[in-house]
Each structure stands twice: as C-alpha cells, then as structure tokens.
C-alpha cells in the first residue's frame, strides 16, 4: 500500500463571519492548500468534503459538486456527514483511496457556516446530532449532555470544576500565537470558575464557540510525491474509526469513550505504534471534559487520571505530551464540518516545523488527530508521522 503524504494544507481563520458562505470559505481554504502543496488542480482525482448542517444554515444539500467548483477542480466529489466528525470520516476514506491505488491525489476537507443562525439557531441545529426521539425531544442539548458526562466522571473517578478550568486556560494559552484561532486571548482559572454556568458543572468557558471556517488538505501517494519532487515530509500512517450507541441512556458508561478507544486502537495498530510513541495530539475538546475522555480513550492518560493532566502540566506546551497546541476546539474554534480536517492540518504543520507552536515540539515525529461526532457516538483517529 502507498504511504499517504500530506502535500499541502489550507485553513481559513476560524471565527464569526456570518456574511460568508460555505463555498466562499472552502474556496479560500482550497486555494491555500494548493499553494502550499504545489499540486496542480488538474491532478486531483477526487474531492471528499465534510459538512454537517448545510441544509439548515444555507438551505443547501448536494454540496460535493458545489465545493469542487468552489475549489476549482473537475473531479468526482462526495459530501460526508458524521456530525462533528464529518471531515474526519472524509479524511479516513481519502487515506484508504490513496493507499489502495484508486487515487494518486485527493483534496479532502470541510467547511461550516454557523454564526448566521445565531446562538439559539446553531444550538438547535447542532442538537440533531443527538437522538431526536429520546434526547432532543426531551430538551437535551450538547452542553447538557456533556455536563451529564462530566458529572458521571466526577462521581466515578473524582475531580472538580477547577481541574477542567486548567484545560480551558491551557488551550487559550496555546491559541495566542495561532493566527487562525477564534480566541487569541489568555484566560485565568478564576475566569472559568466565575463564568456564567451553562449546565452544571460546566460553565461558559468550558464550551467551544460557535464558529465559521473551512479546512482543506491535499493528500498524495508516496509515488506521486516522489515523482513530482514535493516537499511532503509528513504522512498519515494510521487510520481508525469507532462507534457507540447514539443516546447516552443506552450506554454502559457515561464517563468513557469506547468509540474513540476503538478508533485509536485501530489507528495505532495500522501505523505500528502505540500511545507511548505519541509526541503530541489534537483532540476533540468541544467541552473541557471531552479532552479528558479523549486522553484516556487514546491511552495518553490512565483511566481516571486524565482529569489532572492539564492542572499538573502533563499536557501543557512544555509538558510530557502537549495536547491541542493549536488551541483546540475550545479556543481555535469549531466550525463543525471543518474540524477533523483542520486537526490533520495542525498536526502536519506541528510535525513539519511550520506551525507557530512547533518550537514546543521540535523533536516530535509522531502526532495524533482525534475527531468525534455528537457525544462520541462516532469517532475517527489518525496517526501522522515524519517520514523524511
């Protein structure tokens, strides 16, 4: 199988741009990805595009060919929807298409337009990633669902809101130098603890923002990269996907993420690595508790100990395994359909030494991207490594 190289990446700034359409955002990200890669648009064999709520925010379905046009390519195009893991799922399929020799060059990415809906509209739209019959109709929103997961974790393993506050502080600190981040400002633990409560025990600063943005990644086969003398030192060497029951009340544990554990185990085995080889990771911290659950599912922290990882400095920029050096969803932002691909872009840049925070991980050779949908009913994990 061909080694899948990350030839180029492109990101828009994440933030509030309600006047911009999804096609406009993805066009910008694609331009940047092609410029970064040096790959001609005519060489693209396929577009795999992630988007979650286009029908609700823009009254637009059938987005694959629309986004191919926006990217300036003539190739078969498919839209992927897996809630917040939409473009993570697209990346997984892109990797497999290149590996099996079906394609030499794939443009993969995603975009989301959300802020034009307003806070109430975006919250209602996001809720359709939960079980409508048993959760949404009962009034459950994702802040409420993750609050239940946080309380279940505290009940089973201990911990307190202040532990979660350190995660938010860490990720805001990491975002200070990321010009693509929505929130490039520092916060203190006291800010998190004194913020308005959203759903106990979570407050305003425990949640990621509503965001607009897009991400695009040009993936190529190793043979194509060599033949065209591309500067593509980072490869996606492992891919995995997992699933869980949709509704929280149907799960055995609220304080575990079996879908992420399954995806991580598959990705590690695929790459021939284990958690001890991981130098850095971008994980799906839509809420602060989600970072804790991700670390434990990926075996980056023992079960029940991830809650203190940020507080004790193990996951800070100068810690043993820096987590979310981009700022994560918490501070960088979370345009849902773009998030999975943006994590790939951030990890690739960190490993290649071209990220604003690469100085924190100068010797890093292995990184992980963890993307989750809903309350982690779906998850993808990818391992990226420096290969030249």
mmCIF file of C-alpha atoms in Angstrom:
data_model
loop_
_atom_site.group_PDB
_atom_site.id
_atom_site.type_symbol
_atom_site.label_atom_id
_atom_site.label_comp_id
_atom_site.label_asym_id
_atom_site.label_seq_id
_atom_site.Cartn_x
_atom_site.Cartn_y
_atom_site.Cartn_z
ATOM 1 C CA UNK A 1 0.000 0.000 0.000
ATOM 2 C CA UNK A 2 1.142 3.523 -0.744
ATOM 3 C CA UNK A 3 2.269 5.804 2.051
ATOM 4 C CA UNK A 4 -0.172 8.747 2.145
ATOM 5 C CA UNK A 5 1.649 12.075 2.176
ATOM 6 C CA UNK A 6 0.253 15.391 3.391
ATOM 7 C CA UNK A 7 1.309 17.554 0.458
ATOM 8 C CA UNK A 8 -0.390 20.793 1.479
ATOM 9 C CA UNK A 9 -2.874 22.283 3.907
ATOM 10 C CA UNK A 10 -5.075 25.358 3.932
ATOM 11 C CA UNK A 11 -7.177 26.941 6.667
ATOM 12 C CA UNK A 12 -9.355 29.987 6.870
ATOM 13 C CA UNK A 13 -9.346 31.920 10.116
ATOM 14 C CA UNK A 14 -11.983 30.439 12.418
ATOM 15 C CA UNK A 15 -14.474 32.869 13.900
ATOM 16 C CA UNK A 16 -17.667 34.802 13.292
ATOM 17 C CA UNK A 17 -18.138 35.726 9.635
ATOM 18 C CA UNK A 18 -21.894 35.352 9.111
ATOM 19 C CA UNK A 19 -21.782 37.117 5.767
ATOM 20 C CA UNK A 20 -19.520 34.462 4.207
ATOM 21 C CA UNK A 21 -20.998 31.391 2.516
ATOM 22 C CA UNK A 22 -19.701 27.866 2.875
ATOM 23 C CA UNK A 23 -18.478 27.839 -0.716
ATOM 24 C CA UNK A 24 -16.588 31.081 -0.140
ATOM 25 C CA UNK A 25 -14.882 29.671 2.944
ATOM 26 C CA UNK A 26 -13.920 26.390 1.263
ATOM 27 C CA UNK A 27 -12.630 28.209 -1.808
ATOM 28 C CA UNK A 28 -10.215 30.153 0.408
ATOM 29 C CA UNK A 29 -9.012 27.050 2.237
ATOM 30 C CA UNK A 30 -8.546 25.182 -1.044
ATOM 31 C CA UNK A 31 -6.531 27.983 -2.621
ATOM 32 C CA UNK A 32 -4.188 27.934 0.350
ATOM 33 C CA UNK A 33 -3.877 24.126 0.264
ATOM 34 C CA UNK A 34 -2.979 24.076 -3.424
ATOM 35 C CA UNK A 35 -0.491 26.902 -2.977
ATOM 36 C CA UNK A 36 1.087 25.051 -0.053
ATOM 37 C CA UNK A 37 1.282 21.755 -1.938
ATOM 38 C CA UNK A 38 2.409 22.823 -5.385
ATOM 39 C CA UNK A 39 -0.006 20.244 -6.810
ATOM 40 C CA UNK A 40 -1.911 21.336 -9.960
ATOM 41 C CA UNK A 41 -5.691 21.259 -9.633
ATOM 42 C CA UNK A 42 -5.914 19.162 -12.799
ATOM 43 C CA UNK A 43 -4.155 16.304 -10.981
ATOM 44 C CA UNK A 44 -6.875 15.923 -8.343
ATOM 45 C CA UNK A 45 -8.679 12.590 -8.668
ATOM 46 C CA UNK A 46 -11.432 13.222 -6.120
ATOM 47 C CA UNK A 47 -12.832 15.632 -3.545
ATOM 48 C CA UNK A 48 -14.052 14.273 -0.199
ATOM 49 C CA UNK A 49 -15.836 17.019 1.710
ATOM 50 C CA UNK A 50 -17.212 17.149 5.245
ATOM 51 C CA UNK A 51 -20.232 19.235 6.233
ATOM 52 C CA UNK A 52 -22.873 18.765 8.911
ATOM 53 C CA UNK A 53 -25.570 21.429 8.814
ATOM 54 C CA UNK A 54 -25.540 22.929 5.328
ATOM 55 C CA UNK A 55 -29.210 22.175 4.782
ATOM 56 C CA UNK A 56 -30.070 24.105 7.944
ATOM 57 C CA UNK A 57 -27.645 27.030 7.755
ATOM 58 C CA UNK A 58 -27.674 27.592 3.988
ATOM 59 C CA UNK A 59 -30.611 25.531 2.689
ATOM 60 C CA UNK A 60 -28.012 23.694 0.623
ATOM 61 C CA UNK A 61 -27.662 19.986 0.091
ATOM 62 C CA UNK A 62 -25.675 18.137 -2.591
ATOM 63 C CA UNK A 63 -22.581 20.040 -1.579
ATOM 64 C CA UNK A 64 -19.924 17.790 -3.108
ATOM 65 C CA UNK A 65 -20.013 19.137 -6.673
ATOM 66 C CA UNK A 66 -20.669 22.644 -5.381
ATOM 67 C CA UNK A 67 -17.463 22.581 -3.360
ATOM 68 C CA UNK A 68 -15.496 21.029 -6.208
ATOM 69 C CA UNK A 69 -16.498 24.024 -8.273
ATOM 70 C CA UNK A 70 -15.527 26.366 -5.423
ATOM 71 C CA UNK A 71 -12.124 24.675 -5.225
ATOM 72 C CA UNK A 72 -11.624 24.994 -8.977
ATOM 73 C CA UNK A 73 -11.389 21.294 -9.710
ATOM 74 C CA UNK A 74 -13.091 18.910 -12.124
ATOM 75 C CA UNK A 75 -13.333 15.626 -10.253
ATOM 76 C CA UNK A 76 -15.890 13.346 -8.619
ATOM 77 C CA UNK A 77 -16.954 14.896 -5.316
ATOM 78 C CA UNK A 78 -18.713 13.413 -2.286
ATOM 79 C CA UNK A 79 -20.083 15.112 0.827
ATOM 80 C CA UNK A 80 -19.585 13.309 4.163
ATOM 81 C CA UNK A 81 -21.811 13.785 7.220
ATOM 82 C CA UNK A 82 -20.938 12.311 10.602
ATOM 83 C CA UNK A 83 -21.858 15.224 12.866
ATOM 84 C CA UNK A 84 -18.712 16.872 14.255
ATOM 85 C CA UNK A 85 -16.599 14.023 12.801
ATOM 86 C CA UNK A 86 -17.682 14.734 9.226
ATOM 87 C CA UNK A 87 -14.325 15.697 7.766
ATOM 88 C CA UNK A 88 -12.506 13.184 9.955
ATOM 89 C CA UNK A 89 -14.547 10.494 8.217
ATOM 90 C CA UNK A 90 -13.733 12.092 4.875
ATOM 91 C CA UNK A 91 -10.003 12.026 5.682
ATOM 92 C CA UNK A 92 -10.224 8.332 6.596
ATOM 93 C CA UNK A 93 -11.783 7.433 3.259
ATOM 94 C CA UNK A 94 -9.289 9.632 1.408
ATOM 95 C CA UNK A 95 -6.410 7.798 3.063
ATOM 96 C CA UNK A 96 -7.830 4.429 2.052
ATOM 97 C CA UNK A 97 -8.445 5.547 -1.537
ATOM 98 C CA UNK A 98 -4.815 6.628 -1.927
ATOM 99 C CA UNK A 99 -3.499 3.547 -0.190
ATOM 100 C CA UNK A 100 -5.362 1.104 -2.389
ATOM 101 C CA UNK A 101 -4.150 2.823 -5.539
ATOM 102 C CA UNK A 102 -7.538 4.123 -6.618
ATOM 103 C CA UNK A 103 -6.340 7.747 -6.455
ATOM 104 C CA UNK A 104 -2.980 9.499 -6.519
ATOM 105 C CA UNK A 105 -4.230 12.919 -5.394
ATOM 106 C CA UNK A 106 -7.236 13.655 -3.190
ATOM 107 C CA UNK A 107 -8.468 17.002 -1.949
ATOM 108 C CA UNK A 108 -10.134 16.435 1.414
ATOM 109 C CA UNK A 109 -11.585 18.942 3.825
ATOM 110 C CA UNK A 110 -14.714 20.550 5.092
ATOM 111 C CA UNK A 111 -16.494 23.751 5.996
ATOM 112 C CA UNK A 112 -19.291 25.005 8.172
ATOM 113 C CA UNK A 113 -21.273 28.217 8.268
ATOM 114 C CA UNK A 114 -22.903 28.559 11.689
ATOM 115 C CA UNK A 115 -22.946 32.072 13.102
ATOM 116 C CA UNK A 116 -25.587 33.297 10.645
ATOM 117 C CA UNK A 117 -28.031 31.097 12.599
ATOM 118 C CA UNK A 118 -27.446 32.910 15.878
ATOM 119 C CA UNK A 119 -26.768 31.152 19.171
ATOM 120 C CA UNK A 120 -30.248 29.636 19.551
ATOM 121 C CA UNK A 121 -30.424 28.538 15.921
ATOM 122 C CA UNK A 122 -26.962 26.994 15.959
ATOM 123 C CA UNK A 123 -27.681 25.177 19.229
ATOM 124 C CA UNK A 124 -30.901 23.756 17.815
ATOM 125 C CA UNK A 125 -29.151 22.718 14.610
ATOM 126 C CA UNK A 126 -26.310 21.021 16.472
ATOM 127 C CA UNK A 127 -28.837 19.092 18.549
ATOM 128 C CA UNK A 128 -29.860 16.967 15.572
ATOM 129 C CA UNK A 129 -26.603 15.054 16.089
ATOM 130 C CA UNK A 130 -28.279 13.557 19.175
ATOM 131 C CA UNK A 131 -31.154 11.061 19.261
ATOM 132 C CA UNK A 132 -34.183 13.126 18.274
ATOM 133 C CA UNK A 133 -36.781 10.714 19.638
ATOM 134 C CA UNK A 134 -35.241 10.108 23.070
ATOM 135 C CA UNK A 135 -32.900 13.069 23.690
ATOM 136 C CA UNK A 136 -33.742 16.129 21.616
ATOM 137 C CA UNK A 137 -37.492 15.993 22.258
ATOM 138 C CA UNK A 138 -36.779 15.751 25.967
ATOM 139 C CA UNK A 139 -34.854 19.022 25.777
ATOM 140 C CA UNK A 140 -31.323 17.690 25.744
ATOM 141 C CA UNK A 141 -28.676 19.923 24.176
ATOM 142 C CA UNK A 142 -24.977 19.146 23.870
ATOM 143 C CA UNK A 143 -23.940 21.366 26.796
ATOM 144 C CA UNK A 144 -26.420 19.389 28.902
ATOM 145 C CA UNK A 145 -25.243 16.042 27.554
ATOM 146 C CA UNK A 146 -21.564 16.777 28.209
ATOM 147 C CA UNK A 147 -22.478 18.093 31.653
ATOM 148 C CA UNK A 148 -24.002 14.689 32.397
ATOM 149 C CA UNK A 149 -20.783 13.059 31.209
ATOM 150 C CA UNK A 150 -18.686 15.401 33.357
ATOM 151 C CA UNK A 151 -20.761 14.697 36.459
ATOM 152 C CA UNK A 152 -20.596 10.966 35.795
ATOM 153 C CA UNK A 153 -16.791 11.252 35.585
ATOM 154 C CA UNK A 154 -16.606 13.171 38.858
ATOM 155 C CA UNK A 155 -18.845 10.595 40.535
ATOM 156 C CA UNK A 156 -16.767 7.655 39.320
ATOM 157 C CA UNK A 157 -13.213 8.984 39.428
ATOM 158 C CA UNK A 158 -13.241 12.236 41.373
ATOM 159 C CA UNK A 159 -12.191 15.660 40.189
ATOM 160 C CA UNK A 160 -13.709 19.105 40.268
ATOM 161 C CA UNK A 161 -14.526 22.029 38.032
ATOM 162 C CA UNK A 162 -11.163 23.629 38.743
ATOM 163 C CA UNK A 163 -9.448 20.656 37.061
ATOM 164 C CA UNK A 164 -11.456 21.341 33.913
ATOM 165 C CA UNK A 165 -10.662 25.048 34.166
ATOM 166 C CA UNK A 166 -6.972 24.297 33.685
ATOM 167 C CA UNK A 167 -7.789 22.671 30.335
ATOM 168 C CA UNK A 168 -9.525 25.822 29.126
ATOM 169 C CA UNK A 169 -6.641 28.006 30.341
ATOM 170 C CA UNK A 170 -4.095 25.764 28.604
ATOM 171 C CA UNK A 171 -5.885 25.784 25.283
ATOM 172 C CA UNK A 172 -6.415 29.536 25.310
ATOM 173 C CA UNK A 173 -2.697 29.939 26.022
ATOM 174 C CA UNK A 174 -1.851 27.731 23.042
ATOM 175 C CA UNK A 175 -4.118 29.766 20.754
ATOM 176 C CA UNK A 176 -2.338 33.046 21.461
ATOM 177 C CA UNK A 177 0.140 32.519 18.622
ATOM 178 C CA UNK A 178 -2.257 30.814 16.191
ATOM 179 C CA UNK A 179 -3.467 33.430 13.726
ATOM 180 C CA UNK A 180 -6.285 31.096 12.633
ATOM 181 C CA UNK A 181 -7.736 30.835 16.146
ATOM 182 C CA UNK A 182 -11.065 32.403 17.048
ATOM 183 C CA UNK A 183 -9.960 33.378 20.566
ATOM 184 C CA UNK A 184 -6.406 34.684 20.717
ATOM 185 C CA UNK A 185 -6.571 35.826 24.310
ATOM 186 C CA UNK A 186 -5.465 34.378 27.610
ATOM 187 C CA UNK A 187 -7.828 33.488 30.431
ATOM 188 C CA UNK A 188 -7.252 32.582 34.071
ATOM 189 C CA UNK A 189 -8.646 29.755 36.155
ATOM 190 C CA UNK A 190 -10.770 32.295 38.021
ATOM 191 C CA UNK A 191 -12.338 33.419 34.729
ATOM 192 C CA UNK A 192 -13.520 29.875 34.061
ATOM 193 C CA UNK A 193 -14.836 29.302 37.565
ATOM 194 C CA UNK A 194 -16.658 32.651 37.711
ATOM 195 C CA UNK A 195 -18.171 32.479 34.210
ATOM 196 C CA UNK A 196 -21.921 32.026 33.818
ATOM 197 C CA UNK A 197 -22.997 28.442 34.311
ATOM 198 C CA UNK A 198 -24.300 26.749 31.184
ATOM 199 C CA UNK A 199 -25.161 23.321 32.568
ATOM 200 C CA UNK A 200 -23.711 22.240 35.899
ATOM 201 C CA UNK A 201 -20.838 21.568 36.319
ATOM 202 C CA UNK A 202 -19.928 23.242 33.012
ATOM 203 C CA UNK A 203 -19.749 26.989 32.502
ATOM 204 C CA UNK A 204 -19.315 29.298 29.558
ATOM 205 C CA UNK A 205 -15.541 28.850 29.349
ATOM 206 C CA UNK A 206 -15.849 25.059 29.354
ATOM 207 C CA UNK A 207 -17.516 25.173 25.921
ATOM 208 C CA UNK A 208 -16.099 25.741 22.472
ATOM 209 C CA UNK A 209 -17.534 28.661 20.477
ATOM 210 C CA UNK A 210 -19.903 28.662 17.527
ATOM 211 C CA UNK A 211 -17.651 29.157 14.509
ATOM 212 C CA UNK A 212 -17.455 29.660 10.773
ATOM 213 C CA UNK A 213 -14.479 28.283 8.881
ATOM 214 C CA UNK A 214 -13.012 25.811 6.425
ATOM 215 C CA UNK A 215 -10.065 23.460 6.077
ATOM 216 C CA UNK A 216 -8.539 21.727 3.067
ATOM 217 C CA UNK A 217 -5.774 19.131 2.792
ATOM 218 C CA UNK A 218 -4.073 17.799 -0.335
ATOM 219 C CA UNK A 219 -3.147 14.142 0.093
ATOM 220 C CA UNK A 220 -0.971 12.263 -2.397
ATOM 221 C CA UNK A 221 0.550 8.860 -2.814
ATOM 222 C CA UNK A 222 4.203 8.469 -1.942
ATOM 223 C CA UNK A 223 4.928 7.709 -5.581
ATOM 224 C CA UNK A 224 3.271 10.916 -6.755
ATOM 225 C CA UNK A 225 5.139 12.960 -4.139
ATOM 226 C CA UNK A 226 8.484 11.470 -5.197
ATOM 227 C CA UNK A 227 7.800 11.790 -8.906
ATOM 228 C CA UNK A 228 6.858 15.469 -8.559
ATOM 229 C CA UNK A 229 9.575 16.255 -6.007
ATOM 230 C CA UNK A 230 7.071 17.534 -3.462
ATOM 231 C CA UNK A 231 8.094 18.761 -0.039
ATOM 232 C CA UNK A 232 5.827 16.446 1.937
ATOM 233 C CA UNK A 233 7.719 15.211 4.990
ATOM 234 C CA UNK A 234 4.628 14.123 6.929
ATOM 235 C CA UNK A 235 2.474 11.082 6.173
ATOM 236 C CA UNK A 236 -0.769 9.719 7.573
ATOM 237 C CA UNK A 237 0.389 6.285 8.656
ATOM 238 C CA UNK A 238 -2.600 5.110 10.686
ATOM 239 C CA UNK A 239 -6.359 5.483 10.475
ATOM 240 C CA UNK A 240 -9.163 4.182 12.652
ATOM 241 C CA UNK A 241 -12.877 4.642 13.200
ATOM 242 C CA UNK A 242 -15.191 3.642 16.025
ATOM 243 C CA UNK A 243 -18.831 3.865 17.005
ATOM 244 C CA UNK A 244 -21.100 3.787 20.028
ATOM 245 C CA UNK A 245 -24.791 3.916 20.852
ATOM 246 C CA UNK A 246 -26.350 7.233 19.905
ATOM 247 C CA UNK A 247 -28.233 8.125 23.096
ATOM 248 C CA UNK A 248 -26.439 8.488 26.411
ATOM 249 C CA UNK A 249 -29.024 6.451 28.319
ATOM 250 C CA UNK A 250 -28.243 3.407 26.164
ATOM 251 C CA UNK A 251 -24.553 3.378 27.087
ATOM 252 C CA UNK A 252 -22.835 1.261 29.688
ATOM 253 C CA UNK A 253 -20.600 4.140 30.804
ATOM 254 C CA UNK A 254 -21.064 7.901 30.557
ATOM 255 C CA UNK A 255 -17.503 8.587 31.654
ATOM 256 C CA UNK A 256 -15.804 6.581 28.892
ATOM 257 C CA UNK A 257 -15.485 6.953 25.112
ATOM 258 C CA UNK A 258 -15.454 3.438 23.629
ATOM 259 C CA UNK A 259 -15.811 4.763 20.068
ATOM 260 C CA UNK A 260 -12.622 6.791 20.469
ATOM 261 C CA UNK A 261 -10.843 3.881 22.156
ATOM 262 C CA UNK A 262 -11.782 1.603 19.252
ATOM 263 C CA UNK A 263 -10.689 4.166 16.673
ATOM 264 C CA UNK A 264 -7.437 4.857 18.493
ATOM 265 C CA UNK A 265 -6.538 1.196 18.854
ATOM 266 C CA UNK A 266 -7.181 0.639 15.160
ATOM 267 C CA UNK A 267 -5.128 3.666 14.143
ATOM 268 C CA UNK A 268 -2.209 2.728 16.396
ATOM 269 C CA UNK A 269 -2.168 -0.826 15.061
ATOM 270 C CA UNK A 270 -2.418 0.440 11.498
ATOM 271 C CA UNK A 271 0.595 2.698 11.994
ATOM 272 C CA UNK A 272 2.566 0.160 14.027
ATOM 273 C CA UNK A 273 2.858 2.478 17.031
ATOM 274 C CA UNK A 274 1.363 2.705 20.497
ATOM 275 C CA UNK A 275 0.433 5.545 22.812
ATOM 276 C CA UNK A 276 3.971 5.781 24.218
ATOM 277 C CA UNK A 277 5.199 6.825 20.759
ATOM 278 C CA UNK A 278 2.861 9.846 20.558
ATOM 279 C CA UNK A 279 4.636 13.197 20.920
ATOM 280 C CA UNK A 280 1.590 15.463 20.546
ATOM 281 C CA UNK A 281 -2.114 15.290 19.809
ATOM 282 C CA UNK A 282 -5.024 17.404 18.659
ATOM 283 C CA UNK A 283 -8.130 16.062 20.383
ATOM 284 C CA UNK A 284 -11.806 16.941 20.112
ATOM 285 C CA UNK A 285 -12.313 19.247 23.099
ATOM 286 C CA UNK A 286 -15.773 20.587 22.272
ATOM 287 C CA UNK A 287 -16.134 20.809 26.063
ATOM 288 C CA UNK A 288 -13.333 20.624 28.596
ATOM 289 C CA UNK A 289 -14.487 17.221 29.833
ATOM 290 C CA UNK A 290 -14.229 15.918 26.261
ATOM 291 C CA UNK A 291 -10.457 16.430 26.341
ATOM 292 C CA UNK A 292 -10.240 14.299 29.476
ATOM 293 C CA UNK A 293 -12.265 11.488 27.927
ATOM 294 C CA UNK A 294 -10.208 11.637 24.725
ATOM 295 C CA UNK A 295 -6.875 11.404 26.539
ATOM 296 C CA UNK A 296 -7.998 8.317 28.414
ATOM 297 C CA UNK A 297 -9.564 6.675 25.359
ATOM 298 C CA UNK A 298 -6.302 7.150 23.442
ATOM 299 C CA UNK A 299 -4.237 5.724 26.329
ATOM 300 C CA UNK A 300 -2.406 9.029 26.670
ATOM 301 C CA UNK A 301 -3.583 9.059 30.288
ATOM 302 C CA UNK A 302 -4.673 6.160 32.521
ATOM 303 C CA UNK A 303 -8.402 5.793 33.138
ATOM 304 C CA UNK A 304 -9.405 8.160 35.937
ATOM 305 C CA UNK A 305 -6.226 10.259 35.760
ATOM 306 C CA UNK A 306 -6.807 12.437 32.703
ATOM 307 C CA UNK A 307 -8.720 14.932 34.828
ATOM 308 C CA UNK A 308 -5.480 16.281 36.364
ATOM 309 C CA UNK A 309 -3.326 16.191 33.217
ATOM 310 C CA UNK A 310 -3.569 19.914 32.434
ATOM 311 C CA UNK A 311 -3.534 21.006 36.066
ATOM 312 C CA UNK A 312 -0.331 19.043 36.715
ATOM 313 C CA UNK A 313 1.308 20.250 33.491
ATOM 314 C CA UNK A 314 1.499 16.915 31.675
ATOM 315 C CA UNK A 315 -0.401 18.207 28.611
ATOM 316 C CA UNK A 316 0.768 21.824 28.507
ATOM 317 C CA UNK A 317 3.063 23.104 25.765
ATOM 318 C CA UNK A 318 6.117 22.274 27.898
ATOM 319 C CA UNK A 319 4.639 19.051 29.264
ATOM 320 C CA UNK A 320 5.304 15.403 28.504
ATOM 321 C CA UNK A 321 2.682 15.211 25.731
ATOM 322 C CA UNK A 322 1.401 18.616 24.557
ATOM 323 C CA UNK A 323 -2.292 18.485 23.721
ATOM 324 C CA UNK A 324 -4.121 20.921 21.445
ATOM 325 C CA UNK A 325 -1.206 23.203 20.642
ATOM 326 C CA UNK A 326 -3.496 24.835 18.073
ATOM 327 C CA UNK A 327 -5.803 25.991 20.863
ATOM 328 C CA UNK A 328 -8.159 23.096 20.257
ATOM 329 C CA UNK A 329 -11.831 23.486 19.545
ATOM 330 C CA UNK A 330 -12.033 25.387 22.824
ATOM 331 C CA UNK A 331 -10.029 28.414 21.638
ATOM 332 C CA UNK A 332 -9.257 27.841 17.966
ATOM 333 C CA UNK A 333 -12.963 27.296 17.236
ATOM 334 C CA UNK A 334 -15.244 24.554 15.967
ATOM 335 C CA UNK A 335 -16.780 25.028 12.508
ATOM 336 C CA UNK A 336 -18.171 21.533 12.706
ATOM 337 C CA UNK A 337 -17.601 20.212 9.190
ATOM 338 C CA UNK A 338 -14.070 21.628 9.044
ATOM 339 C CA UNK A 339 -12.773 20.440 12.405
ATOM 340 C CA UNK A 340 -11.482 16.972 11.535
ATOM 341 C CA UNK A 341 -9.515 18.170 8.513
ATOM 342 C CA UNK A 342 -8.223 21.187 10.432
ATOM 343 C CA UNK A 343 -6.803 18.867 13.086
ATOM 344 C CA UNK A 344 -4.895 16.989 10.375
ATOM 345 C CA UNK A 345 -3.569 20.316 9.090
ATOM 346 C CA UNK A 346 -2.465 21.432 12.548
ATOM 347 C CA UNK A 347 -0.699 18.161 13.386
ATOM 348 C CA UNK A 348 1.027 18.094 9.984
ATOM 349 C CA UNK A 349 2.326 21.644 10.462
ATOM 350 C CA UNK A 350 3.467 20.943 14.009
ATOM 351 C CA UNK A 351 5.442 17.897 12.866
ATOM 352 C CA UNK A 352 6.857 19.691 9.812
ATOM 353 C CA UNK A 353 8.084 22.588 11.954
ATOM 354 C CA UNK A 354 5.927 25.193 10.201
ATOM 355 C CA UNK A 355 3.357 25.835 12.947
ATOM 356 C CA UNK A 356 3.604 28.853 15.272
ATOM 357 C CA UNK A 357 3.905 26.420 18.187
ATOM 358 C CA UNK A 358 6.323 23.965 16.566
ATOM 359 C CA UNK A 359 9.079 25.226 18.873
ATOM 360 C CA UNK A 360 7.341 23.403 21.716
ATOM 361 C CA UNK A 361 7.780 20.058 19.951
ATOM 362 C CA UNK A 362 10.957 20.433 17.915
ATOM 363 C CA UNK A 363 11.910 16.763 18.243
ATOM 364 C CA UNK A 364 8.415 15.412 17.627
ATOM 365 C CA UNK A 365 7.992 12.700 14.995
ATOM 366 C CA UNK A 366 4.538 11.272 15.782
ATOM 367 C CA UNK A 367 1.210 13.032 16.275
ATOM 368 C CA UNK A 368 -2.428 12.045 16.613
ATOM 369 C CA UNK A 369 -5.662 13.699 15.467
ATOM 370 C CA UNK A 370 -8.864 12.675 17.287
ATOM 371 C CA UNK A 371 -12.230 13.799 15.878
ATOM 372 C CA UNK A 372 -15.578 12.968 17.493
ATOM 373 C CA UNK A 373 -19.234 13.212 16.478
ATOM 374 C CA UNK A 374 -22.040 14.040 18.891
ATOM 375 C CA UNK A 375 -21.359 12.669 22.363
ATOM 376 C CA UNK A 376 -18.705 10.482 20.693
ATOM 377 C CA UNK A 377 -21.172 8.135 19.080
ATOM 378 C CA UNK A 378 -18.738 8.294 16.166
ATOM 379 C CA UNK A 379 -15.003 8.914 16.185
ATOM 380 C CA UNK A 380 -12.015 8.886 13.881
ATOM 381 C CA UNK A 381 -8.351 8.822 14.858
ATOM 382 C CA UNK A 382 -5.372 9.368 12.599
ATOM 383 C CA UNK A 383 -1.665 8.900 13.252
ATOM 384 C CA UNK A 384 0.724 11.229 11.434
ATOM 385 C CA UNK A 385 4.480 10.694 11.291
ATOM 386 C CA UNK A 386 7.545 12.426 9.904
ATOM 387 C CA UNK A 387 8.796 10.126 7.165
ATOM 388 C CA UNK A 388 11.617 12.127 5.606
#
